[in-house]
CSV table of C-alpha atoms in Angstrom, one decimal:
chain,number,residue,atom,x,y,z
A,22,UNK,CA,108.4,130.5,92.8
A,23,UNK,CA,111.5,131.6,91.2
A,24,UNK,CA,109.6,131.4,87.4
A,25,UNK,CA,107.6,134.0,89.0
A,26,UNK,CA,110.8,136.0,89.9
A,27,UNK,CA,111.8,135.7,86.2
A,28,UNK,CA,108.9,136.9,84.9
A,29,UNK,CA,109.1,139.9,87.5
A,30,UNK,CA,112.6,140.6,86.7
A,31,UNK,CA,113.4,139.4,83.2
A,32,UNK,CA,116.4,141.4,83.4
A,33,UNK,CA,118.2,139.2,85.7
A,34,UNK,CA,119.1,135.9,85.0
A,35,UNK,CA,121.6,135.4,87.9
A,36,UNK,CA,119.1,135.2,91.2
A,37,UNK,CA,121.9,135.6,93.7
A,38,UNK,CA,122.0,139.2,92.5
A,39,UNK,CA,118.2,139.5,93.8
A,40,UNK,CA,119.5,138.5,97.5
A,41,UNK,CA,121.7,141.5,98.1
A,42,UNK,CA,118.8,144.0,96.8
A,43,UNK,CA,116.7,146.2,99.3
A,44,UNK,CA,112.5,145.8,98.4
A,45,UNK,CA,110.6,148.1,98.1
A,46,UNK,CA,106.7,148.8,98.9
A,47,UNK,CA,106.1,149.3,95.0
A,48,UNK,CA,108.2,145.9,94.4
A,49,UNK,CA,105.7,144.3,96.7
A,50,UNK,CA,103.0,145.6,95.2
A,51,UNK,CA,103.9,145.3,91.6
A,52,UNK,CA,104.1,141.4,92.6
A,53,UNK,CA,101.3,140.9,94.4
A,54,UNK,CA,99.2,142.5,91.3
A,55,UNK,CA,101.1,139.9,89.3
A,56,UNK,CA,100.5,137.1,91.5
A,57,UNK,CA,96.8,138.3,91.4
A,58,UNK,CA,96.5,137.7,87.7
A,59,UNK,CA,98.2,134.8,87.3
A,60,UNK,CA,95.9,133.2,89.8
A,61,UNK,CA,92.7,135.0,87.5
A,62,UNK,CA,94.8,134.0,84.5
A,63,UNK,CA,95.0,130.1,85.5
A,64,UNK,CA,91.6,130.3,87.0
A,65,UNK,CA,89.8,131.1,84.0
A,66,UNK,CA,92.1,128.7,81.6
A,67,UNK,CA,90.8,125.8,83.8
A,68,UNK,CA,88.4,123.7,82.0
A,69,UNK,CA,86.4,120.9,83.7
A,70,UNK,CA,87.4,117.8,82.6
A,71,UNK,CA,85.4,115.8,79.9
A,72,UNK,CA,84.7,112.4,82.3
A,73,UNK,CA,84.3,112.3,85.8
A,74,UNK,CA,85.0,109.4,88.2
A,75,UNK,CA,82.1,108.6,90.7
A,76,UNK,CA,83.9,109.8,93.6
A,77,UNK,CA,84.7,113.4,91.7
A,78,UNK,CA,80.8,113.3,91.1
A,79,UNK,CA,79.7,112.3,94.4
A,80,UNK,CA,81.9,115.2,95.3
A,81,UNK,CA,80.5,117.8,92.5
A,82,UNK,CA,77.0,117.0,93.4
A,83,UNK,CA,77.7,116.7,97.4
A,84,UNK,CA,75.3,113.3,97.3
A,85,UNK,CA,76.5,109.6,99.1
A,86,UNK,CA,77.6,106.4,97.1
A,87,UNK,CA,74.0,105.6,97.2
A,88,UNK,CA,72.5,107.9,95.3
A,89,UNK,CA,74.3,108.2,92.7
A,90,UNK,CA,73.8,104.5,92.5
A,91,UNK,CA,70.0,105.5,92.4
A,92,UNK,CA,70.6,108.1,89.7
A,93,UNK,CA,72.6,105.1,87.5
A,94,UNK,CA,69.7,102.5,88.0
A,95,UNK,CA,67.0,104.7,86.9
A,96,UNK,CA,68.7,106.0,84.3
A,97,UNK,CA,68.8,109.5,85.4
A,98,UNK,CA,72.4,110.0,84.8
A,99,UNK,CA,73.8,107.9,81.7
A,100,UNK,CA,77.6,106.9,82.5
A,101,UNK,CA,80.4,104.5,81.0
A,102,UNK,CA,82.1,101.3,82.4
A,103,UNK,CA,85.6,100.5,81.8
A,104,UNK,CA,86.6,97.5,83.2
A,105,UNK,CA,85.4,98.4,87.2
A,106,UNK,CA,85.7,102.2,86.7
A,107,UNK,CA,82.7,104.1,86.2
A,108,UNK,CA,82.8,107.3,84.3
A,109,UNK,CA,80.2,110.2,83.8
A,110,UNK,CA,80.1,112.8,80.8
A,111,UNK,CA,80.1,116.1,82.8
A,112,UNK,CA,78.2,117.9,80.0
A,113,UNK,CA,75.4,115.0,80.9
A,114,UNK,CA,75.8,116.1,84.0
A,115,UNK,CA,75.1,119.8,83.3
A,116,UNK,CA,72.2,118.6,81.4
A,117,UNK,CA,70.2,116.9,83.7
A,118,UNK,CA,70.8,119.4,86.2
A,119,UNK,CA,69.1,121.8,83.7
A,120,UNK,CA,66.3,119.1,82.7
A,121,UNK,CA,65.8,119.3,86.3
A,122,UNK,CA,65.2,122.6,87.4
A,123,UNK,CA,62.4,123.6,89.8
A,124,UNK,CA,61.0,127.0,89.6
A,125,UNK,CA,60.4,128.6,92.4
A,126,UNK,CA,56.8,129.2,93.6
A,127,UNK,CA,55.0,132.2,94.6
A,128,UNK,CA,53.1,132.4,98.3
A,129,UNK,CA,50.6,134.4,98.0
C-alpha cells in the first residue's frame, strides 16, 4: 500500500508527514482513478502461463479428474509427464477448443 502512496505523492518521502494532512474529495478521487489503472495496467500485462498443471486445467475447462483423463487417453489433448506431474501446453489447449467448435444451428 504505501508504494502506491509514493507513487501518489512522489513529493514526500517521509510518510509520517501524510498522517497529519486533511484529505480531500479530489485526493480520493485522484487515487481511486489510480488504483483503477493499475488494476487495468496489471490486468492486461498478465499473460497465461505456457504449461498448465491438471488441476489448473480441470479448473480452466470446469470438467472432473475423469475427463480430462478421457481427453489424455484418446489423444484429444496432447500433454507432458515429468516424473508424476502432468503438464498441458495452453496454446494446445486453445487449439483444440477451436478444432472443436460447433456452430450453432438454425430452427426453422
Amino acid at each position: 500500500m504505501y508504494l502506491h502512496l509514493k507513487k501518489l505523492f512522489p513529493e514526500t518521502e517521509n510518510l509520517d508527514i501524510l498522517k497529519h494532512q486533511q484529505v480531500t474529495k479530489l485526493d480520493l478521487l485522484n487515487a481511486l482513478n489510480f488504483l483503477v489503472d493499475e488494476i487495468k495496467t496489471s490486468k492486461k500485462e498478465e499473460q497465461p502461463k505456457k504449461w498448465l498443471k491438471s488441476s489448473e486445467v480441470k479448473s480452466l475447462l470446469r470438467i472432473s479428474p475423469g475427463t480430462l483423463q478421457n481427453l489424455r487417453i484418446n489423444g484429444t489433448l496432447t500433454y507432458t509427464k515429468i516424473g508424476g506431474i502432468i503438464f498441458y501446453s495452453y496454446e494446445e489447449i486453445l487449439k483444440v477448443m477451436e478444432q472443436n467448435k460447433v456452430k450453432a444451428t438454425s430452427n426453422e
